[in-house]
Amino acid sequence: MTTRRKFLVSSALATTAAMLGMKSIFSRSETPEKKVIKINTVRKPVVISTWDHGIAANEAAWKILSTNGRALDAVEQGVRVTESDPNITSVGYGGLPDRDGRVTLDACIMDENLNAGSVACIEHIKNPISVARLVMEKTPHVMLVGDGALQFALQNGFKRENLLTKKSKKAWEEWLKTSHYKPVDRNNHDTIGMIALDNNGNLSGACTTSGIAWKIHGRVGDSPIPGDGLYVDNEVGGAASTGVGEAVMRTCGSYFVVELMRAGKSPEEACKLAVERILKWNMKYNDLQVAYIALNKNGEAGGYAVKKGFQYALYADGKNQLIDAKYSES
Ligand code: SD4
């Protein structure tokens, strides 16, 4: 019995699948009478994150994902590993300071219900991602900044700490000798962005950074802005960025990547088109590097960068691997 309703349901699902680029999800039998919708394997869980420090972050996320935990918990715990590592000078504790010697941090988190929480230009808190989560879950707001964010964190039991390690202080003192303000040195920026798909098929993402070294005090980048440094739409996929935040903000980068996936692009194609949008405008940043990572609802992942050198960590099918991203310019 082929009812009109059945037909409508199957064609609607097929259209959705096409829009999401999920070529392999649905298949039909030959005869209209036996129109069976077969849900193929969606690869899950999966977690993807930026740069080589993503390997250790993925491990922490995987512990949660592989025991049927929630993607939101996985991304929070994953990026906390990077934030807490004093040897990583671009995220959290040990991050390089601004030109006044102050370590100011940006972070954003998004769950499977389009909830978002973020903190920008927060000082003295080692794990800003957890403050961002609290903003999302315990306040009617999305973003808290500066002193207000710090006050909120302290009121909620976070510890005030000195985040400027000896190593970062030394680097800053060295920089002070010339005070040459070159905010786009690629070695200076390696935010961690992470997107996870859990066993329930839900997506979440996190992004956290100390931003660009020696920045003007008060400068906020793309990372804490939903739609720029991070975006997750549980119907489609998630994306995160790293690199010169100003270029990402001017193109609403991560939102653009997600919308491209909604329109049927694969994660890698979507990241490439978002990179090309930046390049098309010929933005005048020295040594411009921007990279995106993306993961769709189907468990397909990808990344793409302006320049050579960007790597992302992908944990899927039980394997945690570092992958060299394709790029537009050598
Ligand atoms: C920012 N996008 O603050 C961040 C920096 C970064 O890899 O990603 N570094 O602009």
PDB file of C-alpha atoms in Angstrom, residues 4-274:
ATOM      1  CA  ARG A   4       0.548   9.650  -0.360  1.00  0.00           C
ATOM      2  CA  ARG A   5       1.753  10.215   3.183  1.00  0.00           C
ATOM      3  CA  LYS A   6       4.448   7.564   2.895  1.00  0.00           C
ATOM      4  CA  PHE A   7       5.613   9.058  -0.356  1.00  0.00           C
ATOM      5  CA  LEU A   8       5.754  12.521   1.102  1.00  0.00           C
ATOM      6  CA  VAL A   9       7.716  11.306   4.109  1.00  0.00           C
ATOM      7  CA  SER A  10      10.247   9.458   2.010  1.00  0.00           C
ATOM      8  CA  SER A  11      10.731  12.249  -0.473  1.00  0.00           C
ATOM      9  CA  ALA A  12      11.034  14.790   2.316  1.00  0.00           C
ATOM     10  CA  LEU A  13      13.715  12.652   3.938  1.00  0.00           C
ATOM     11  CA  ALA A  14      15.494  12.201   0.641  1.00  0.00           C
ATOM     12  CA  THR A  15      15.447  15.949   0.075  1.00  0.00           C
ATOM     13  CA  THR A  16      16.813  16.551   3.541  1.00  0.00           C
ATOM     14  CA  ALA A  17      19.497  13.966   2.901  1.00  0.00           C
ATOM     15  CA  ALA A  18      20.442  15.640  -0.370  1.00  0.00           C
ATOM     16  CA  MET A  19      20.560  19.029   1.334  1.00  0.00           C
ATOM     17  CA  LEU A  20      22.840  17.664   3.989  1.00  0.00           C
ATOM     18  CA  GLY A  21      25.063  15.937   1.474  1.00  0.00           C
ATOM     19  CA  MET A  22      24.155  12.578   2.987  1.00  0.00           C
ATOM     20  CA  LYS A  23      24.189  10.686  -0.281  1.00  0.00           C
ATOM     21  CA  SER A  24      24.402   7.326   1.392  1.00  0.00           C
ATOM     22  CA  ILE A  25      21.848   7.602   4.157  1.00  0.00           C
ATOM     23  CA  PHE A  26      18.656   6.658   2.380  1.00  0.00           C
ATOM     24  CA  SER A  27      18.019   3.972  -0.171  1.00  0.00           C
ATOM     25  CA  ARG A  28      14.796   2.723  -1.685  1.00  0.00           C
ATOM     26  CA  SER A  29      13.647  -0.563  -3.108  1.00  0.00           C
ATOM     27  CA  GLU A  30      12.719  -0.766  -6.784  1.00  0.00           C
ATOM     28  CA  THR A  31       8.954  -0.686  -6.542  1.00  0.00           C
ATOM     29  CA  PRO A  32       7.075   2.230  -5.160  1.00  0.00           C
ATOM     30  CA  GLU A  33       4.926  -0.211  -3.177  1.00  0.00           C
ATOM     31  CA  LYS A  34       7.906  -1.308  -1.152  1.00  0.00           C
ATOM     32  CA  LYS A  35       9.374   2.059  -0.589  1.00  0.00           C
ATOM     33  CA  VAL A  36      11.484   1.212   2.423  1.00  0.00           C
ATOM     34  CA  ILE A  37      13.607   3.873   3.951  1.00  0.00           C
ATOM     35  CA  LYS A  38      16.810   2.342   5.126  1.00  0.00           C
ATOM     36  CA  ILE A  39      18.878   4.334   7.553  1.00  0.00           C
ATOM     37  CA  ASN A  40      22.464   3.562   6.768  1.00  0.00           C
ATOM     38  CA  THR A  41      25.281   3.698   9.235  1.00  0.00           C
ATOM     39  CA  VAL A  42      25.965   7.142  10.483  1.00  0.00           C
ATOM     40  CA  ARG A  43      29.541   7.136  11.718  1.00  0.00           C
ATOM     41  CA  LYS A  44      29.553   7.884  15.445  1.00  0.00           C
ATOM     42  CA  PRO A  45      30.918   8.806  17.812  1.00  0.00           C
ATOM     43  CA  VAL A  46      33.361  11.177  16.143  1.00  0.00           C
ATOM     44  CA  VAL A  47      35.403  14.072  17.459  1.00  0.00           C
ATOM     45  CA  ILE A  48      37.484  16.548  15.480  1.00  0.00           C
ATOM     46  CA  SER A  49      39.707  19.330  16.783  1.00  0.00           C
ATOM     47  CA  THR A  50      42.283  21.819  15.586  1.00  0.00           C
ATOM     48  CA  TRP A  51      46.068  21.438  15.555  1.00  0.00           C
ATOM     49  CA  ASP A  52      48.269  18.733  17.040  1.00  0.00           C
ATOM     50  CA  HIS A  53      47.228  19.537  20.596  1.00  0.00           C
ATOM     51  CA  GLY A  54      43.875  18.201  19.436  1.00  0.00           C
ATOM     52  CA  ILE A  55      45.199  14.656  19.797  1.00  0.00           C
ATOM     53  CA  ALA A  56      45.342  14.845  23.611  1.00  0.00           C
ATOM     54  CA  ALA A  57      42.079  16.802  23.725  1.00  0.00           C
ATOM     55  CA  ASN A  58      40.377  14.188  21.534  1.00  0.00           C
ATOM     56  CA  GLU A  59      41.546  11.431  23.904  1.00  0.00           C
ATOM     57  CA  ALA A  60      39.747  13.097  26.798  1.00  0.00           C
ATOM     58  CA  ALA A  61      36.644  13.668  24.666  1.00  0.00           C
ATOM     59  CA  TRP A  62      36.689  10.078  23.431  1.00  0.00           C
ATOM     60  CA  LYS A  63      36.603   8.701  26.982  1.00  0.00           C
ATOM     61  CA  ILE A  64      33.209  10.338  27.319  1.00  0.00           C
ATOM     62  CA  LEU A  65      31.935   9.613  23.820  1.00  0.00           C
ATOM     63  CA  SER A  66      32.934   5.945  23.859  1.00  0.00           C
ATOM     64  CA  THR A  67      30.981   5.365  27.053  1.00  0.00           C
ATOM     65  CA  ASN A  68      27.818   6.846  25.572  1.00  0.00           C
ATOM     66  CA  GLY A  69      28.421  10.250  27.112  1.00  0.00           C
ATOM     67  CA  ARG A  70      27.063  13.503  25.810  1.00  0.00           C
ATOM     68  CA  ALA A  71      28.899  15.459  23.101  1.00  0.00           C
ATOM     69  CA  LEU A  72      28.629  18.601  25.230  1.00  0.00           C
ATOM     70  CA  ASP A  73      30.548  16.973  28.099  1.00  0.00           C
ATOM     71  CA  ALA A  74      33.069  15.559  25.648  1.00  0.00           C
ATOM     72  CA  VAL A  75      33.942  18.906  24.068  1.00  0.00           C
ATOM     73  CA  GLU A  76      34.145  20.663  27.416  1.00  0.00           C
ATOM     74  CA  GLN A  77      36.422  18.031  28.957  1.00  0.00           C
ATOM     75  CA  GLY A  78      38.408  17.756  25.726  1.00  0.00           C
ATOM     76  CA  VAL A  79      39.394  21.398  25.433  1.00  0.00           C
ATOM     77  CA  ARG A  80      40.027  21.701  29.178  1.00  0.00           C
ATOM     78  CA  VAL A  81      43.070  19.485  28.603  1.00  0.00           C
ATOM     79  CA  THR A  82      44.526  22.103  26.244  1.00  0.00           C
ATOM     80  CA  GLU A  83      43.505  25.011  28.477  1.00  0.00           C
ATOM     81  CA  SER A  84      45.224  23.443  31.496  1.00  0.00           C
ATOM     82  CA  ASP A  85      48.531  22.692  29.745  1.00  0.00           C
ATOM     83  CA  PRO A  86      51.094  25.410  30.608  1.00  0.00           C
ATOM     84  CA  ASN A  87      53.249  24.439  27.636  1.00  0.00           C
ATOM     85  CA  ILE A  88      50.559  25.397  25.120  1.00  0.00           C
ATOM     86  CA  THR A  89      51.046  29.145  24.781  1.00  0.00           C
ATOM     87  CA  SER A  90      47.951  29.893  22.728  1.00  0.00           C
ATOM     88  CA  VAL A  91      45.168  28.592  24.977  1.00  0.00           C
ATOM     89  CA  GLY A  92      44.266  29.003  28.658  1.00  0.00           C
ATOM     90  CA  TYR A  93      46.932  28.722  31.363  1.00  0.00           C
ATOM     91  CA  GLY A  94      50.305  29.720  29.910  1.00  0.00           C
ATOM     92  CA  GLY A  95      48.732  31.599  27.002  1.00  0.00           C
ATOM     93  CA  LEU A  96      50.811  34.491  25.669  1.00  0.00           C
ATOM     94  CA  PRO A  97      49.621  37.822  27.088  1.00  0.00           C
ATOM     95  CA  ASP A  98      48.478  41.012  25.425  1.00  0.00           C
ATOM     96  CA  ARG A  99      50.890  43.890  24.915  1.00  0.00           C
ATOM     97  CA  ASP A 100      50.365  44.993  28.529  1.00  0.00           C
ATOM     98  CA  GLY A 101      51.385  41.579  29.840  1.00  0.00           C
ATOM     99  CA  ARG A 102      47.828  40.512  30.698  1.00  0.00           C
ATOM    100  CA  VAL A 103      46.557  37.053  29.771  1.00  0.00           C
ATOM    101  CA  THR A 104      43.007  37.510  28.469  1.00  0.00           C
ATOM    102  CA  LEU A 105      41.024  34.514  27.296  1.00  0.00           C
ATOM    103  CA  ASP A 106      38.077  33.924  24.936  1.00  0.00           C
ATOM    104  CA  ALA A 107      35.879  30.798  24.873  1.00  0.00           C
ATOM    105  CA  CYS A 108      32.578  29.595  23.479  1.00  0.00           C
ATOM    106  CA  ILE A 109      30.492  26.441  23.765  1.00  0.00           C
ATOM    107  CA  MET A 110      27.348  25.276  21.925  1.00  0.00           C
ATOM    108  CA  ASP A 111      25.081  22.322  22.628  1.00  0.00           C
ATOM    109  CA  GLU A 112      22.658  20.274  20.548  1.00  0.00           C
ATOM    110  CA  ASN A 113      19.756  22.667  21.147  1.00  0.00           C
ATOM    111  CA  LEU A 114      21.369  25.776  19.662  1.00  0.00           C
ATOM    112  CA  ASN A 115      22.212  26.989  23.148  1.00  0.00           C
ATOM    113  CA  ALA A 116      25.411  28.989  23.317  1.00  0.00           C
ATOM    114  CA  GLY A 117      27.538  30.386  26.098  1.00  0.00           C
ATOM    115  CA  SER A 118      30.689  32.419  25.950  1.00  0.00           C
ATOM    116  CA  VAL A 119      33.190  34.560  27.786  1.00  0.00           C
ATOM    117  CA  ALA A 120      35.475  37.137  26.229  1.00  0.00           C
ATOM    118  CA  CYS A 121      38.555  38.908  27.537  1.00  0.00           C
ATOM    119  CA  ILE A 122      38.347  37.041  30.831  1.00  0.00           C
ATOM    120  CA  GLU A 123      41.426  37.068  33.096  1.00  0.00           C
ATOM    121  CA  HIS A 124      42.696  34.798  35.903  1.00  0.00           C
ATOM    122  CA  ILE A 125      40.527  31.770  35.119  1.00  0.00           C
ATOM    123  CA  LYS A 126      42.327  28.675  33.860  1.00  0.00           C
ATOM    124  CA  ASN A 127      39.344  26.978  32.214  1.00  0.00           C
ATOM    125  CA  PRO A 128      37.165  29.641  30.576  1.00  0.00           C
ATOM    126  CA  ILE A 129      35.272  26.979  28.615  1.00  0.00           C
ATOM    127  CA  SER A 130      33.602  25.852  31.845  1.00  0.00           C
ATOM    128  CA  VAL A 131      32.631  29.440  32.645  1.00  0.00           C
ATOM    129  CA  ALA A 132      31.156  29.679  29.139  1.00  0.00           C
ATOM    130  CA  ARG A 133      29.126  26.546  29.821  1.00  0.00           C
ATOM    131  CA  LEU A 134      27.859  28.047  33.047  1.00  0.00           C
ATOM    132  CA  VAL A 135      26.842  31.232  31.229  1.00  0.00           C
ATOM    133  CA  MET A 136      24.901  29.027  28.806  1.00  0.00           C
ATOM    134  CA  GLU A 137      23.229  26.882  31.438  1.00  0.00           C
ATOM    135  CA  LYS A 138      22.745  29.224  34.393  1.00  0.00           C
ATOM    136  CA  THR A 139      22.017  32.643  32.901  1.00  0.00           C
ATOM    137  CA  PRO A 140      19.569  34.018  30.354  1.00  0.00           C
ATOM    138  CA  HIS A 141      22.565  35.431  28.419  1.00  0.00           C
ATOM    139  CA  VAL A 142      24.988  34.201  25.812  1.00  0.00           C
ATOM    140  CA  MET A 143      28.126  36.229  26.529  1.00  0.00           C
ATOM    141  CA  LEU A 144      29.887  37.826  29.486  1.00  0.00           C
ATOM    142  CA  VAL A 145      33.037  39.882  29.062  1.00  0.00           C
ATOM    143  CA  GLY A 146      36.022  41.165  31.043  1.00  0.00           C
ATOM    144  CA  ASP A 147      35.498  41.987  34.707  1.00  0.00           C
ATOM    145  CA  GLY A 148      31.856  40.885  34.587  1.00  0.00           C
ATOM    146  CA  ALA A 149      32.877  37.460  33.334  1.00  0.00           C
ATOM    147  CA  LEU A 150      35.552  37.173  36.038  1.00  0.00           C
ATOM    148  CA  GLN A 151      33.118  38.248  38.749  1.00  0.00           C
ATOM    149  CA  PHE A 152      30.572  35.682  37.534  1.00  0.00           C
ATOM    150  CA  ALA A 153      33.226  32.950  37.546  1.00  0.00           C
ATOM    151  CA  LEU A 154      34.426  33.787  41.072  1.00  0.00           C
ATOM    152  CA  GLN A 155      30.859  33.911  42.364  1.00  0.00           C
ATOM    153  CA  ASN A 156      30.375  30.439  40.964  1.00  0.00           C
ATOM    154  CA  GLY A 157      33.352  28.877  42.677  1.00  0.00           C
ATOM    155  CA  PHE A 158      36.090  29.229  40.062  1.00  0.00           C
ATOM    156  CA  LYS A 159      39.553  29.890  41.453  1.00  0.00           C
ATOM    157  CA  ARG A 160      41.431  33.113  40.687  1.00  0.00           C
ATOM    158  CA  GLU A 161      44.869  32.194  39.365  1.00  0.00           C
ATOM    159  CA  ASN A 162      47.900  33.795  37.830  1.00  0.00           C
ATOM    160  CA  LEU A 163      47.884  32.542  34.222  1.00  0.00           C
ATOM    161  CA  LEU A 164      51.152  34.162  33.157  1.00  0.00           C
ATOM    162  CA  THR A 165      53.717  31.377  33.387  1.00  0.00           C
ATOM    163  CA  LYS A 166      57.466  32.033  33.531  1.00  0.00           C
ATOM    164  CA  LYS A 167      57.752  30.896  29.921  1.00  0.00           C
ATOM    165  CA  SER A 168      55.074  33.294  28.631  1.00  0.00           C
ATOM    166  CA  LYS A 169      56.399  36.157  30.763  1.00  0.00           C
ATOM    167  CA  LYS A 170      59.854  35.637  29.301  1.00  0.00           C
ATOM    168  CA  ALA A 171      58.462  35.647  25.749  1.00  0.00           C
ATOM    169  CA  TRP A 172      56.563  38.862  26.480  1.00  0.00           C
ATOM    170  CA  GLU A 173      59.658  40.535  27.945  1.00  0.00           C
ATOM    171  CA  GLU A 174      61.577  39.538  24.844  1.00  0.00           C
ATOM    172  CA  TRP A 175      58.826  41.004  22.647  1.00  0.00           C
ATOM    173  CA  LEU A 176      58.862  44.242  24.675  1.00  0.00           C
ATOM    174  CA  LYS A 177      62.430  44.894  23.500  1.00  0.00           C
ATOM    175  CA  THR A 178      61.110  45.732  20.039  1.00  0.00           C
ATOM    176  CA  SER A 179      57.357  45.911  20.724  1.00  0.00           C
ATOM    177  CA  HIS A 180      56.869  45.171  17.076  1.00  0.00           C
ATOM    178  CA  TYR A 181      53.123  44.699  16.747  1.00  0.00           C
ATOM    179  CA  LYS A 182      52.664  41.950  14.235  1.00  0.00           C
ATOM    180  CA  PRO A 183      49.487  40.267  15.358  1.00  0.00           C
ATOM    181  CA  VAL A 184      49.275  37.754  12.552  1.00  0.00           C
ATOM    182  CA  ASP A 185      52.390  35.704  13.071  1.00  0.00           C
ATOM    183  CA  ARG A 186      51.126  32.217  12.411  1.00  0.00           C
ATOM    184  CA  ASN A 187      53.175  30.694  15.216  1.00  0.00           C
ATOM    185  CA  ASN A 188      51.293  32.861  17.619  1.00  0.00           C
ATOM    186  CA  HIS A 189      47.884  31.487  17.049  1.00  0.00           C
ATOM    187  CA  ASP A 190      46.594  28.035  17.604  1.00  0.00           C
ATOM    188  CA  THR A 191      43.191  28.082  19.175  1.00  0.00           C
ATOM    189  CA  ILE A 192      41.576  24.781  19.995  1.00  0.00           C
ATOM    190  CA  GLY A 193      38.202  24.287  18.339  1.00  0.00           C
ATOM    191  CA  MET A 194      36.418  20.965  18.766  1.00  0.00           C
ATOM    192  CA  ILE A 195      33.216  19.439  17.394  1.00  0.00           C
ATOM    193  CA  ALA A 196      31.827  16.097  18.584  1.00  0.00           C
ATOM    194  CA  LEU A 197      29.028  13.770  17.516  1.00  0.00           C
ATOM    195  CA  ASP A 198      27.876  11.407  20.255  1.00  0.00           C
ATOM    196  CA  ASN A 199      26.246   7.984  20.163  1.00  0.00           C
ATOM    197  CA  ASN A 200      22.817   9.587  20.382  1.00  0.00           C
ATOM    198  CA  GLY A 201      23.552  11.461  17.177  1.00  0.00           C
ATOM    199  CA  ASN A 202      23.864  14.830  18.908  1.00  0.00           C
ATOM    200  CA  LEU A 203      26.467  17.437  18.073  1.00  0.00           C
ATOM    201  CA  SER A 204      28.207  19.992  20.302  1.00  0.00           C
ATOM    202  CA  GLY A 205      31.236  22.222  19.972  1.00  0.00           C
ATOM    203  CA  ALA A 206      33.776  24.220  21.963  1.00  0.00           C
ATOM    204  CA  CYS A 207      36.395  26.785  21.103  1.00  0.00           C
ATOM    205  CA  THR A 208      38.937  28.393  23.442  1.00  0.00           C
ATOM    206  CA  THR A 209      42.000  30.603  23.033  1.00  0.00           C
ATOM    207  CA  SER A 210      44.278  33.259  24.467  1.00  0.00           C
ATOM    208  CA  GLY A 211      43.878  34.973  21.108  1.00  0.00           C
ATOM    209  CA  ILE A 212      46.610  36.678  19.239  1.00  0.00           C
ATOM    210  CA  ALA A 213      49.761  37.358  21.242  1.00  0.00           C
ATOM    211  CA  TRP A 214      50.621  40.978  22.091  1.00  0.00           C
ATOM    212  CA  LYS A 215      47.142  42.147  21.057  1.00  0.00           C
ATOM    213  CA  ILE A 216      45.804  45.511  22.218  1.00  0.00           C
ATOM    214  CA  HIS A 217      44.260  45.058  25.652  1.00  0.00           C
ATOM    215  CA  GLY A 218      40.548  44.438  25.231  1.00  0.00           C
ATOM    216  CA  ARG A 219      40.821  42.925  21.772  1.00  0.00           C
ATOM    217  CA  VAL A 220      38.385  40.051  21.275  1.00  0.00           C
ATOM    218  CA  GLY A 221      38.691  37.632  18.379  1.00  0.00           C
ATOM    219  CA  ASP A 222      36.354  35.249  16.600  1.00  0.00           C
ATOM    220  CA  SER A 223      36.626  32.374  19.080  1.00  0.00           C
ATOM    221  CA  PRO A 224      34.000  33.458  21.648  1.00  0.00           C
ATOM    222  CA  ILE A 225      31.479  34.614  19.042  1.00  0.00           C
ATOM    223  CA  PRO A 226      28.827  32.054  18.072  1.00  0.00           C
ATOM    224  CA  GLY A 227      28.802  31.951  14.286  1.00  0.00           C
ATOM    225  CA  ASP A 228      32.401  33.119  13.943  1.00  0.00           C
ATOM    226  CA  GLY A 229      34.826  30.908  15.864  1.00  0.00           C
ATOM    227  CA  LEU A 230      32.230  28.208  16.477  1.00  0.00           C
ATOM    228  CA  TYR A 231      28.813  27.198  15.284  1.00  0.00           C
ATOM    229  CA  VAL A 232      26.730  24.071  15.811  1.00  0.00           C
ATOM    230  CA  ASP A 233      23.322  23.334  14.338  1.00  0.00           C
ATOM    231  CA  ASN A 234      22.252  19.887  15.433  1.00  0.00           C
ATOM    232  CA  GLU A 235      20.199  19.371  12.272  1.00  0.00           C
ATOM    233  CA  VAL A 236      23.234  19.837  10.051  1.00  0.00           C
ATOM    234  CA  GLY A 237      26.692  19.909  11.637  1.00  0.00           C
ATOM    235  CA  GLY A 238      29.243  22.031  13.388  1.00  0.00           C
ATOM    236  CA  ALA A 239      32.311  24.057  12.475  1.00  0.00           C
ATOM    237  CA  ALA A 240      35.150  25.876  14.228  1.00  0.00           C
ATOM    238  CA  SER A 241      37.914  28.179  13.124  1.00  0.00           C
ATOM    239  CA  THR A 242      41.486  29.012  13.963  1.00  0.00           C
ATOM    240  CA  GLY A 243      43.759  31.727  12.686  1.00  0.00           C
ATOM    241  CA  VAL A 244      43.348  35.460  12.228  1.00  0.00           C
ATOM    242  CA  GLY A 245      40.044  36.071  13.960  1.00  0.00           C
ATOM    243  CA  GLU A 246      39.448  39.385  12.237  1.00  0.00           C
ATOM    244  CA  ALA A 247      39.181  37.625   8.863  1.00  0.00           C
ATOM    245  CA  VAL A 248      36.806  35.031  10.302  1.00  0.00           C
ATOM    246  CA  MET A 249      34.612  37.682  11.924  1.00  0.00           C
ATOM    247  CA  ARG A 250      34.331  39.656   8.719  1.00  0.00           C
ATOM    248  CA  THR A 251      32.925  36.597   6.944  1.00  0.00           C
ATOM    249  CA  CYS A 252      30.879  34.970   9.748  1.00  0.00           C
ATOM    250  CA  GLY A 253      33.062  31.952   9.101  1.00  0.00           C
ATOM    251  CA  SER A 254      31.739  29.031  11.121  1.00  0.00           C
ATOM    252  CA  TYR A 255      28.111  29.897  10.465  1.00  0.00           C
ATOM    253  CA  PHE A 256      28.919  30.063   6.771  1.00  0.00           C
ATOM    254  CA  VAL A 257      30.540  26.606   6.875  1.00  0.00           C
ATOM    255  CA  VAL A 258      27.468  25.117   8.571  1.00  0.00           C
ATOM    256  CA  GLU A 259      25.090  26.739   6.096  1.00  0.00           C
ATOM    257  CA  LEU A 260      27.165  25.410   3.201  1.00  0.00           C
ATOM    258  CA  MET A 261      26.821  21.917   4.662  1.00  0.00           C
ATOM    259  CA  ARG A 262      23.086  22.510   4.964  1.00  0.00           C
ATOM    260  CA  ALA A 263      23.086  23.290   1.256  1.00  0.00           C
ATOM    261  CA  GLY A 264      24.710  19.937   0.518  1.00  0.00           C
ATOM    262  CA  LYS A 265      28.461  20.566   0.649  1.00  0.00           C
ATOM    263  CA  SER A 266      30.751  18.050   2.304  1.00  0.00           C
ATOM    264  CA  PRO A 267      32.605  19.299   5.400  1.00  0.00           C
ATOM    265  CA  GLU A 268      35.839  19.776   3.466  1.00  0.00           C
ATOM    266  CA  GLU A 269      34.135  21.555   0.558  1.00  0.00           C
ATOM    267  CA  ALA A 270      32.305  23.827   2.990  1.00  0.00           C
ATOM    268  CA  CYS A 271      35.561  24.722   4.783  1.00  0.00           C
ATOM    269  CA  LYS A 272      37.248  25.381   1.437  1.00  0.00           C
ATOM    270  CA  LEU A 273      34.489  27.721   0.272  1.00  0.00           C
ATOM    271  CA  ALA A 274      34.657  29.649   3.550  1.00  0.00           C
TER     272      ALA A 274
END
